[in-house]
Coordinates of C-alpha atoms and ligand atoms in Angstrom, one line a residue:
M28 CA 0.1 0.0 0.0
T29 CA 3.0 2.6 0.8
T30 CA 4.2 2.2 -2.6
T31 CA 1.0 3.9 -4.2
S32 CA 0.4 6.4 -1.5
P33 CA 1.0 9.9 -3.0
A34 CA 2.2 11.2 0.1
T35 CA 5.4 8.9 0.2
R36 CA 6.0 8.7 -3.5
P37 CA 8.4 11.4 -5.1
D38 CA 6.7 12.9 -8.3
V39 CA 9.6 12.7 -10.5
P40 CA 11.7 9.4 -10.9
G41 CA 15.2 9.3 -9.4
T42 CA 14.1 12.0 -6.6
G43 CA 13.4 11.4 -3.0
G44 CA 14.9 11.3 0.5
G45 CA 15.2 15.0 0.2
A46 CA 17.2 15.5 -2.5
P47 CA 16.6 18.2 -5.0
V48 CA 13.8 17.9 -7.4
A49 CA 14.5 17.7 -11.3
A50 CA 11.5 19.7 -12.5
A51 CA 9.6 18.5 -15.9
P52 CA 10.2 20.8 -18.7
A53 CA 8.1 23.8 -18.6
W54 CA 6.0 22.6 -21.6
H55 CA 4.6 19.7 -19.6
G56 CA 2.8 22.3 -17.9
A57 CA 1.6 24.0 -20.8
L58 CA 0.2 20.8 -22.2
D59 CA -1.7 20.1 -19.2
G60 CA -3.4 23.3 -19.4
I61 CA -4.2 22.9 -23.2
V62 CA -5.5 19.6 -22.8
A63 CA -7.6 20.8 -20.0
G64 CA -8.9 23.9 -21.8
L65 CA -9.8 21.2 -25.1
L66 CA -11.3 19.1 -22.6
T67 CA -13.5 22.1 -21.2
V68 CA -14.6 23.6 -24.8
G69 CA -15.2 20.3 -26.2
L70 CA -17.6 18.9 -23.5
A71 CA -19.1 22.1 -23.5
T72 CA -19.8 22.0 -27.3
L73 CA -21.3 18.8 -27.0
V74 CA -23.4 19.6 -24.1
A75 CA -24.8 22.6 -25.7
A76 CA -25.5 20.6 -28.8
I77 CA -27.4 18.3 -27.1
L78 CA -29.2 20.6 -24.8
E79 CA -30.2 22.6 -28.3
G80 CA -31.0 19.2 -29.7
L81 CA -33.8 18.6 -26.7
G82 CA -35.1 21.8 -27.0
A83 CA -33.5 22.9 -23.7
S84 CA -31.6 25.5 -24.7
G85 CA -31.9 29.5 -25.3
G86 CA -30.0 28.4 -28.4
Q87 CA -26.9 30.0 -27.3
P88 CA -23.6 28.8 -29.1
A89 CA -21.2 27.1 -27.3
P90 CA -18.4 28.9 -25.1
I91 CA -15.9 29.7 -28.1
A92 CA -18.7 31.3 -30.1
A93 CA -20.1 33.0 -27.3
V94 CA -16.5 34.3 -26.1
G95 CA -16.1 35.5 -29.9
G96 CA -19.7 36.9 -30.1
A97 CA -19.1 39.1 -26.9
F98 CA -16.1 40.0 -28.0
I99 CA -17.3 41.5 -31.3
D100 CA -20.2 43.2 -29.7
R101 CA -17.6 45.1 -27.6
T102 CA -15.1 45.7 -30.3
P103 CA -14.8 49.2 -31.3
S104 CA -15.4 49.6 -34.8
W105 CA -12.0 50.8 -35.9
L106 CA -11.0 47.2 -34.9
K107 CA -14.1 45.6 -36.6
D108 CA -13.4 47.5 -39.8
A109 CA -9.6 46.4 -39.6
A110 CA -10.6 43.0 -39.2
I111 CA -12.8 43.3 -42.2
A112 CA -10.4 45.2 -44.5
T113 CA -7.6 42.3 -43.7
F114 CA -10.0 39.2 -43.6
G115 CA -12.7 40.4 -45.9
T116 CA -15.7 37.9 -45.5
N117 CA -13.4 35.7 -43.6
D118 CA -13.4 37.9 -40.6
K119 CA -15.4 35.4 -38.7
R120 CA -13.0 32.7 -39.2
A121 CA -10.2 34.7 -38.1
L122 CA -12.2 35.9 -34.8
L123 CA -12.6 32.1 -34.2
V124 CA -9.2 31.0 -34.8
G125 CA -7.9 34.1 -32.7
T126 CA -10.0 33.6 -29.7
V127 CA -8.6 29.6 -29.9
V128 CA -5.0 30.8 -29.8
V129 CA -5.6 33.4 -27.3
L130 CA -7.4 30.6 -25.0
A131 CA -4.9 27.9 -25.5
V132 CA -2.0 30.5 -24.7
L133 CA -4.0 31.4 -21.5
C134 CA -4.6 27.5 -20.8
A135 CA -0.8 27.0 -21.6
V136 CA 0.2 29.7 -18.8
V137 CA -2.5 28.2 -16.3
G138 CA -1.1 24.7 -16.9
M139 CA 2.4 26.1 -16.0
I140 CA 1.4 27.7 -13.1
A141 CA -0.5 24.7 -11.7
R142 CA 2.9 22.5 -11.7
R143 CA 4.0 24.7 -9.4
R144 CA 1.0 25.6 -7.6
L145 CA -1.7 23.7 -8.1
T146 CA -4.5 25.8 -6.3
A147 CA -3.5 28.9 -7.9
G148 CA -3.4 27.1 -11.0
L149 CA -7.3 25.5 -10.5
V150 CA -8.4 29.1 -9.4
L151 CA -7.1 30.7 -12.4
F152 CA -8.5 28.0 -14.7
A153 CA -12.1 28.1 -12.9
L154 CA -12.0 31.9 -13.4
L155 CA -11.5 31.6 -17.5
G156 CA -14.3 29.2 -17.1
L157 CA -16.3 32.2 -15.3
V158 CA -15.1 34.2 -18.3
G159 CA -17.1 31.8 -20.7
V160 CA -20.2 31.5 -18.5
A161 CA -20.1 35.6 -18.5
A162 CA -20.1 35.5 -22.2
V163 CA -22.8 33.3 -22.8
L164 CA -25.0 35.3 -20.5
S165 CA -24.4 38.0 -22.1
R166 CA -25.7 37.1 -25.5
P167 CA -29.0 38.5 -26.6
G168 CA -31.8 35.9 -25.4
A169 CA -29.6 33.8 -22.8
A170 CA -31.3 31.8 -20.4
P171 CA -29.9 31.0 -17.1
S172 CA -29.8 27.2 -18.1
D173 CA -27.4 28.4 -21.0
I174 CA -24.5 28.0 -18.6
I175 CA -24.8 24.1 -17.9
P176 CA -22.4 23.2 -20.7
T177 CA -19.9 26.0 -19.9
V178 CA -19.8 24.6 -16.2
L179 CA -19.9 21.1 -16.9
G180 CA -17.0 21.8 -19.3
T181 CA -15.1 23.6 -16.8
M182 CA -15.6 21.1 -13.9
A183 CA -14.1 18.3 -16.8
G184 CA -10.9 20.8 -17.3
L185 CA -10.4 21.1 -13.7
W186 CA -10.7 17.8 -12.5
F187 CA -8.2 17.0 -15.6
L188 CA -6.0 19.8 -14.2
S189 CA -6.1 18.6 -10.5
R190 CA -4.8 15.3 -11.6
T191 CA -1.5 17.1 -12.8
P192 CA 1.7 15.7 -11.6
A193 CA 3.3 18.6 -9.6
T194 CA 6.7 19.4 -10.5
S195 CA 7.9 20.2 -6.6
A196 CA 8.1 17.2 -4.2
S197 CA 6.2 19.2 -1.7
A198 CA 3.0 19.0 -4.1
T199 CA 0.5 16.4 -3.2
A200 CA -0.6 15.5 -6.8
P201 CA -0.5 11.9 -7.4
A202 CA 1.7 10.6 -9.9
G203 CA 4.6 8.2 -10.4
E204 CA 4.3 4.6 -11.4
G205 CA 0.8 4.3 -10.2
A206 CA -0.5 7.1 -12.4
P207 CA -0.4 7.0 -16.1
S208 CA 2.4 8.5 -18.1
P209 CA 1.9 12.2 -19.1
A210 CA 1.5 11.4 -22.6
R211 CA -0.9 8.9 -22.0
R212 CA -2.8 11.6 -20.0
W213 CA -2.7 14.2 -22.9
L214 CA -3.4 11.8 -25.5
L215 CA -6.7 10.5 -23.8
G216 CA -7.7 13.7 -22.7
G217 CA -7.1 15.4 -26.0
L218 CA -8.8 12.5 -27.8
V219 CA -11.9 12.9 -25.5
G220 CA -11.9 16.5 -25.4
G221 CA -11.5 16.5 -29.6
A222 CA -13.9 13.7 -30.1
A223 CA -16.6 15.8 -27.9
A224 CA -15.6 19.0 -29.7
Y225 CA -16.1 17.3 -33.1
V226 CA -19.3 15.3 -32.4
G227 CA -21.0 18.6 -30.9
G228 CA -20.1 20.8 -33.7
F229 CA -21.8 18.3 -36.1
L230 CA -24.6 18.0 -34.1
S231 CA -25.1 21.6 -33.9
G232 CA -24.0 22.8 -37.2
G233 CA -26.5 19.7 -38.9
S234 CA -29.4 21.2 -37.3
A235 CA -31.4 18.9 -39.1
A236 CA -34.6 20.3 -38.8
A237 CA -33.2 23.7 -40.6
T238 CA -31.9 21.9 -43.4
A239 CA -34.9 19.9 -43.7
S240 CA -37.1 23.0 -43.9
R241 CA -35.2 24.6 -46.2
D242 CA -34.8 21.6 -48.4
A243 CA -39.0 21.6 -48.4
A244 CA -38.7 25.2 -49.2
A245 CA -36.8 24.7 -52.3
A246 CA -39.0 22.1 -53.4
A247 CA -41.9 24.1 -53.2
P248 CA -41.3 27.5 -54.6
A249 CA -43.4 30.4 -53.7
R250 CA -45.9 32.0 -56.5
A251 CA -44.4 35.0 -57.5
A252 CA -44.6 37.7 -60.0
K253 CA -41.7 37.4 -62.6
V254 CA -39.0 39.9 -63.1
T255 CA -37.6 40.2 -66.5
I256 CA -33.9 41.1 -67.0
P257 CA -33.5 42.6 -70.2
A258 CA -31.0 40.8 -72.3
G259 CA -28.3 43.8 -72.3
A260 CA -28.0 44.0 -68.5
D261 CA -24.9 41.9 -68.5
L262 CA -22.3 42.9 -70.9
K263 CA -20.4 39.9 -70.1
I264 CA -17.0 41.6 -69.9
P265 CA -14.4 38.7 -69.1
G266 CA -13.2 39.5 -65.6
A267 CA -16.0 42.0 -64.6
T268 CA -18.4 41.3 -62.0
P269 CA -21.6 39.6 -63.4
F270 CA -24.8 41.2 -63.3
I271 CA -26.4 39.1 -60.9
V272 CA -24.0 37.6 -58.4
P273 CA -24.1 33.8 -57.8
N274 CA -25.2 33.0 -54.0
Q275 CA -22.2 31.2 -53.4
D276 CA -20.1 34.3 -54.4
F277 CA -22.4 37.1 -52.2
Y278 CA -20.5 38.8 -50.2
R279 CA -21.7 38.2 -46.4
I280 CA -21.5 40.6 -43.5
D281 CA -23.0 40.1 -40.0
T282 CA -21.8 39.6 -36.6
A283 CA -23.0 36.0 -36.1
I284 CA -20.1 34.2 -35.3
V285 CA -22.2 30.9 -36.0
V286 CA -24.6 31.0 -38.5
P287 CA -28.3 30.9 -37.1
R288 CA -29.8 27.9 -38.6
L289 CA -33.7 28.5 -38.1
D290 CA -36.2 25.7 -38.8
A291 CA -38.8 27.9 -40.7
A292 CA -41.5 25.8 -39.3
Q293 CA -40.7 27.3 -35.9
W294 CA -40.2 30.8 -37.5
K295 CA -42.6 33.8 -36.6
L296 CA -42.3 37.3 -37.4
K297 CA -43.9 39.9 -34.8
V298 CA -44.9 43.6 -35.4
T299 CA -45.0 45.5 -32.2
G300 CA -44.6 48.9 -31.1
M301 CA -46.6 52.0 -32.1
V302 CA -49.2 49.9 -33.8
D303 CA -53.1 49.7 -33.7
R304 CA -52.8 45.9 -33.5
E305 CA -49.9 43.6 -32.6
V306 CA -49.7 41.2 -36.0
E307 CA -47.7 37.8 -35.9
I308 CA -47.1 36.0 -39.4
D309 CA -45.8 32.3 -39.5
W310 CA -44.1 30.4 -42.4
A311 CA -47.0 29.2 -43.8
G312 CA -49.1 32.2 -43.6
L313 CA -45.9 33.9 -45.1
R314 CA -45.9 32.0 -48.0
S315 CA -49.5 31.8 -48.9
K316 CA -48.9 35.7 -50.0
P317 CA -48.7 36.8 -53.5
M318 CA -45.1 37.3 -53.7
Q319 CA -42.8 39.1 -56.4
E320 CA -39.6 39.0 -57.6
A321 CA -37.4 42.5 -57.5
L322 CA -33.6 43.1 -58.8
I323 CA -32.2 44.9 -55.9
T324 CA -28.6 45.5 -55.3
L325 CA -27.2 45.4 -51.5
T326 CA -24.5 47.4 -50.6
C327 CA -22.4 47.5 -47.2
V328 CA -21.8 51.0 -45.3
S329 CA -18.4 49.6 -44.6
N330 CA -17.7 49.1 -48.5
E331 CA -14.5 50.9 -49.5
V332 CA -14.1 53.1 -52.6
G333 CA -13.3 50.5 -55.1
G334 CA -14.4 47.7 -52.7
D335 CA -16.5 44.6 -53.4
L336 CA -19.1 44.5 -50.4
A337 CA -21.8 44.8 -52.9
G338 CA -23.7 42.5 -54.8
N339 CA -26.9 42.3 -57.1
A340 CA -29.6 39.2 -56.9
V341 CA -33.1 38.6 -57.8
W342 CA -35.0 38.3 -54.5
T343 CA -38.4 37.1 -54.1
G344 CA -40.7 38.4 -51.2
W345 CA -43.8 39.9 -49.8
P346 CA -44.0 43.6 -49.7
V347 CA -43.4 44.6 -46.2
R348 CA -45.8 47.6 -46.5
E349 CA -48.7 45.0 -46.7
L350 CA -47.7 43.2 -43.2
L351 CA -47.1 47.0 -41.7
A352 CA -50.4 48.0 -42.9
M353 CA -52.1 45.0 -41.2
A354 CA -50.6 46.2 -37.9
G355 CA -51.6 49.9 -38.6
P356 CA -48.5 52.3 -37.6
K357 CA -49.7 54.7 -35.0
A358 CA -49.2 58.5 -35.9
G359 CA -45.9 59.6 -34.7
A360 CA -43.8 56.8 -35.6
D361 CA -41.1 57.3 -37.8
M362 CA -38.8 54.3 -37.3
V363 CA -38.9 50.3 -37.5
L364 CA -36.7 48.5 -35.0
Q365 CA -36.0 45.3 -36.8
T366 CA -34.4 42.4 -34.8
S367 CA -33.0 39.1 -35.9
A368 CA -33.2 35.6 -34.3
D369 CA -29.6 36.4 -32.8
G370 CA -30.5 39.8 -31.2
W371 CA -28.8 42.1 -33.6
T372 CA -31.1 45.2 -34.7
C373 CA -31.4 47.9 -37.1
G374 CA -33.4 51.3 -37.4
T375 CA -34.9 51.7 -40.7
P376 CA -37.1 54.8 -41.6
L377 CA -40.6 53.8 -41.6
S378 CA -41.4 55.7 -44.9
T379 CA -38.9 53.6 -46.6
L380 CA -41.0 50.5 -45.7
T381 CA -44.3 51.9 -46.6
D382 CA -43.9 53.7 -49.7
D383 CA -44.3 52.2 -53.0
R384 CA -40.8 50.9 -53.2
N385 CA -39.9 46.9 -53.3
A386 CA -39.1 46.8 -49.6
M387 CA -39.8 43.2 -49.1
L388 CA -40.0 40.1 -46.6
A389 CA -37.4 38.1 -49.0
V390 CA -37.5 34.3 -48.9
R391 CA -35.6 33.6 -52.1
M392 CA -32.5 34.9 -53.5
N393 CA -31.6 34.1 -57.1
G394 CA -34.4 31.7 -57.0
E395 CA -33.4 29.4 -54.1
P396 CA -34.5 29.7 -50.5
L397 CA -32.6 32.0 -48.7
P398 CA -28.8 30.5 -47.8
F399 CA -28.7 29.9 -43.9
E400 CA -25.5 32.8 -44.1
H401 CA -27.8 35.2 -46.2
G402 CA -30.9 34.8 -43.2
F403 CA -33.0 31.6 -44.0
P404 CA -36.0 31.8 -43.5
V405 CA -36.8 35.5 -44.1
R406 CA -34.6 38.5 -44.3
L407 CA -35.6 42.2 -45.4
V408 CA -34.3 44.1 -48.3
V409 CA -35.1 47.6 -49.0
P410 CA -33.8 49.3 -51.8
G411 CA -31.6 52.5 -51.7
L412 CA -30.6 52.0 -48.0
Y413 CA -27.3 50.4 -46.6
G414 CA -27.5 46.8 -44.9
Y415 CA -26.7 48.2 -41.5
V416 CA -29.9 50.0 -41.4
S417 CA -32.2 47.9 -43.5
A418 CA -31.4 44.2 -44.7
T419 CA -31.9 41.9 -41.5
K420 CA -31.4 38.5 -41.8
W421 CA -33.1 35.8 -39.7
V422 CA -35.6 38.8 -38.6
T423 CA -38.2 37.8 -36.3
E424 CA -39.9 41.1 -34.9
L425 CA -40.3 44.7 -36.5
K426 CA -41.0 47.4 -33.7
V427 CA -42.9 50.2 -35.0
T428 CA -41.2 53.1 -33.0
T429 CA -39.3 56.6 -33.4
F430 CA -35.7 57.3 -33.8
A431 CA -35.9 59.6 -30.3
Q432 CA -37.0 56.6 -28.7
D433 CA -34.8 53.5 -30.2
Q434 CA -31.5 53.0 -32.2
G435 CA -30.1 49.9 -34.0
Y436 CA -26.9 47.8 -33.1
W437 CA -24.6 50.1 -35.0
T438 CA -25.5 53.5 -34.1
P439 CA -24.1 53.4 -30.7
R440 CA -20.9 52.1 -32.4
G441 CA -20.3 55.2 -34.4
W442 CA -22.7 54.6 -37.3
S443 CA -24.9 57.3 -38.5
P444 CA -28.7 56.4 -37.7
L445 CA -29.6 56.8 -41.1
G446 CA -28.1 55.1 -44.1
P447 CA -29.4 56.1 -47.6
I448 CA -27.0 54.2 -50.3
K449 CA -24.3 57.0 -52.1
T450 CA -23.8 56.9 -55.7
A451 CA -21.0 54.9 -56.4
S452 CA -19.0 53.3 -59.3
R453 CA -16.1 50.8 -59.5
I454 CA -13.5 49.6 -62.1
D455 CA -13.6 45.7 -62.3
V456 CA -11.2 45.2 -65.3
P457 CA -8.3 46.0 -65.5
R458 CA -7.3 45.6 -62.1
T459 CA -4.8 47.9 -60.5
G460 CA -1.3 46.7 -61.1
A461 CA -2.2 44.7 -64.1
S462 CA -0.3 44.5 -67.5
V463 CA -2.5 45.3 -70.8
K464 CA -1.3 45.3 -74.4
A465 CA -1.7 48.6 -76.4
G466 CA -4.6 49.1 -78.4
T467 CA -8.4 48.5 -77.4
V468 CA -8.6 47.5 -73.6
A469 CA -12.2 46.9 -72.4
V470 CA -12.4 49.1 -69.3
A471 CA -15.5 47.9 -67.3
G472 CA -17.1 47.9 -64.2
V473 CA -20.5 48.8 -62.3
A474 CA -21.9 51.9 -60.9
W475 CA -24.8 52.0 -58.4
A476 CA -27.2 54.7 -56.8
Q477 CA -30.1 52.4 -55.4
H478 CA -33.7 53.8 -56.0
R479 CA -32.1 56.6 -57.8
G480 CA -30.8 54.8 -60.9
I481 CA -27.8 55.5 -63.0
S482 CA -28.1 58.1 -65.8
K483 CA -24.2 58.1 -66.9
V484 CA -21.0 56.9 -66.3
E485 CA -17.7 58.8 -67.2
V486 CA -14.0 57.7 -67.5
Q487 CA -10.9 59.5 -67.3
I488 CA -7.4 58.5 -68.5
D489 CA -4.7 60.0 -66.8
T490 CA -5.5 64.0 -67.1
G491 CA -7.5 63.8 -70.2
P492 CA -11.3 64.8 -70.3
W493 CA -13.7 62.7 -68.9
V494 CA -15.4 60.8 -71.5
A495 CA -18.8 58.8 -71.4
A496 CA -18.7 55.3 -70.9
R497 CA -21.5 52.9 -72.6
L498 CA -23.9 51.6 -70.1
A499 CA -25.7 48.3 -70.1
A500 CA -29.2 47.9 -70.4
D501 CA -31.1 49.5 -67.7
A502 CA -32.8 46.7 -65.6
S503 CA -34.1 48.5 -62.4
I504 CA -33.6 51.7 -60.6
D505 CA -32.6 49.3 -57.7
A506 CA -30.1 47.6 -59.3
W507 CA -26.5 48.5 -60.2
R508 CA -25.6 49.1 -63.9
Q509 CA -22.7 47.5 -65.6
W510 CA -20.6 50.0 -67.9
V511 CA -17.5 49.8 -70.4
Y512 CA -15.1 52.2 -72.0
E513 CA -13.2 50.7 -74.9
W514 CA -9.9 52.5 -74.5
Q515 CA -7.3 52.9 -76.7
A516 CA -4.4 52.1 -74.6
T517 CA -1.0 53.4 -75.3
R518 CA 2.5 52.4 -73.8
G519 CA 3.3 53.4 -70.5
S520 CA 1.7 53.7 -66.8
H521 CA -1.7 54.9 -66.8
D522 CA -4.5 56.2 -64.0
I523 CA -7.9 55.2 -65.0
R524 CA -10.8 56.8 -63.0
V525 CA -14.7 56.6 -63.0
R526 CA -17.5 58.7 -61.8
A527 CA -21.3 57.7 -62.0
Y528 CA -24.3 60.0 -62.0
D529 CA -27.7 59.2 -60.5
G530 CA -30.8 59.2 -61.9
S531 CA -31.5 62.8 -61.3
G532 CA -28.3 63.7 -62.9
Q533 CA -26.6 64.3 -59.6
P534 CA -22.7 63.1 -59.9
Q535 CA -21.3 61.1 -57.0
S536 CA -19.3 62.8 -54.6
P537 CA -15.3 63.1 -55.4
L538 CA -14.6 63.8 -52.1
E539 CA -12.6 61.3 -50.0
A540 CA -14.4 60.1 -47.0
R541 CA -14.3 57.2 -44.8
P542 CA -16.9 54.4 -44.6
D543 CA -17.7 55.9 -41.2
P544 CA -20.2 57.2 -40.4
D545 CA -22.5 57.0 -43.2
G546 CA -20.6 55.9 -46.5
A547 CA -17.3 56.1 -48.2
T548 CA -17.0 58.5 -51.2
G549 CA -14.4 59.7 -53.6
I550 CA -13.0 58.3 -57.2
H551 CA -12.1 54.8 -57.7
T552 CA -8.7 55.2 -59.6
V553 CA -6.7 52.0 -61.1
T554 CA -3.2 52.2 -62.3
V555 CA -2.1 49.9 -65.1
R556 CA 1.1 49.2 -67.4
V557 CA 0.4 49.0 -70.9
D558 CA 3.2 47.3 -73.0
Ligands
MTE604 N1 -29.3 39.4 -38.5 C1 -28.4 40.2 -39.2 N2 -28.7 40.7 -40.1 C2 -28.1 41.9 -41.1 C3 -26.6 41.9 -40.3 C4 -26.3 41.5 -39.2 O1 -25.0 41.6 -38.4 N3 -27.3 40.6 -38.3 N4 -25.6 42.9 -41.1 C5 -26.5 43.6 -42.1 C6 -25.4 44.5 -43.0 S1 -24.0 45.4 -42.1 C7 -25.1 44.0 -44.3 S2 -24.5 44.9 -45.3 C8 -26.1 43.0 -44.8 C9 -25.4 42.2 -45.9 O2 -26.2 41.0 -46.3 P1 -25.5 39.6 -46.7 O3 -24.6 39.1 -45.9 O4 -26.5 38.8 -47.1 O5 -24.8 40.0 -48.0 O6 -26.8 42.1 -43.9 C10 -27.5 43.2 -42.6 N5 -28.3 42.1 -41.8
MO605 MO1 -22.8 46.4 -43.6

């Protein structure tokens, strides 16, 4: 018996009898911490997925996504812009990777501390768990029971860490011949944690009911008045953005770390606030409405001059003005605060949702049910307004209110409460830095001024005169318009500029302005070499 008693066993082979202790390398402690962290996150992910599957959760993501989400909501907008600028629409992935890396480093440090002072290590590890719990609770719509996964996971991690062999002879953690070798502990712990994370991710990512409801929607298209796209709307210039952007190439911007996967059968949209009567519509109710198709170009307010955070699609939906009319907005209301299933909000001028424009509750994008990333089952699309004040994905509530009383997610973060889209134009080909052959070169791109239309696009080579480009056929005042200029290119380095005029003949602003607070302006310029 005495040979297995921790108190009488030295932790490190070759020590004992008061001889100085040979410390295990520091990375042993780091690995302990990382494996404990993996166990925690893995089990929490699995438990969260199981609870969600049982319908016993507020639909809150596992701790990593919660920490990432809480971080996003607290990030100053310059950092968010930098992330979008650096990682583009991969900013979510970058954030997740960043969260994991930071967490791994913290766990490694805690593990190293635990090797020296077990209690201190355990306390610090528990604190990390608490941060996770706080993050989960801070998510919109969180219920107290949503902390269960993170608490259970943290307990597993603590248990693992508490079995760490200490590096000093005075510590009492069990180790030695009776305990598994460190490599075996790491392997076992890592395997269990990794497998739990994998299965949990698989279970929640798959959200079977949501996928099934989307498949069903795909099989039963809504009846809708079709839109006709004039043949000449797409000039088909090689390398230029297509007139209709396929769904998988469409830019994606939102604050959701994990894409909400809603089951259409469970979806409901409420109209609340300053209305004569609250109304509610569900999926079946919405699908029975007469729908219409419309060509609408979405644009993100964060788009830089020449940037690609804009896309054009055929949207199918029911005019939102009809739903609002059923509710009857009260006099004095001037804003609709839209809310999504993941708690994001935006404030839209009531008038833009009730006038005759094609502001719609969209259910299809380019003939398919909305992709999950783009708001399945239902999102708003409002011609003429930047997405951050209008285009709520996974929409669940429309509160009729006032700008004086309410504000959308981005307003306290430095963005204007109002976001009408500014006239803009972009050169798609040739690209900056390209080399082209002397002779005729097709300079081409897009121009947009949603809900005002584009009346003219001009191109300037170096310091030459502004000359008119040829416009593609006009498909809709709500959609962008392609243009092309047949340039007689001569040898040397050249700057090409573009500017657009909206439907009323107003030129776009040539002044350079940053995206915040209400949209970038300036002239897109590309520099090319002609050989
Ligand atoms: N629920 C939700 N909807 C949202 C957002 C968001 O963060 N959450 N972002 C908005 C912004 S800023 C833009 S530009 C558009 C982008 O729509 P897309 O991702 O389908 O291109 O969605 C809008 N709708
Ligand atoms: Mo946006």
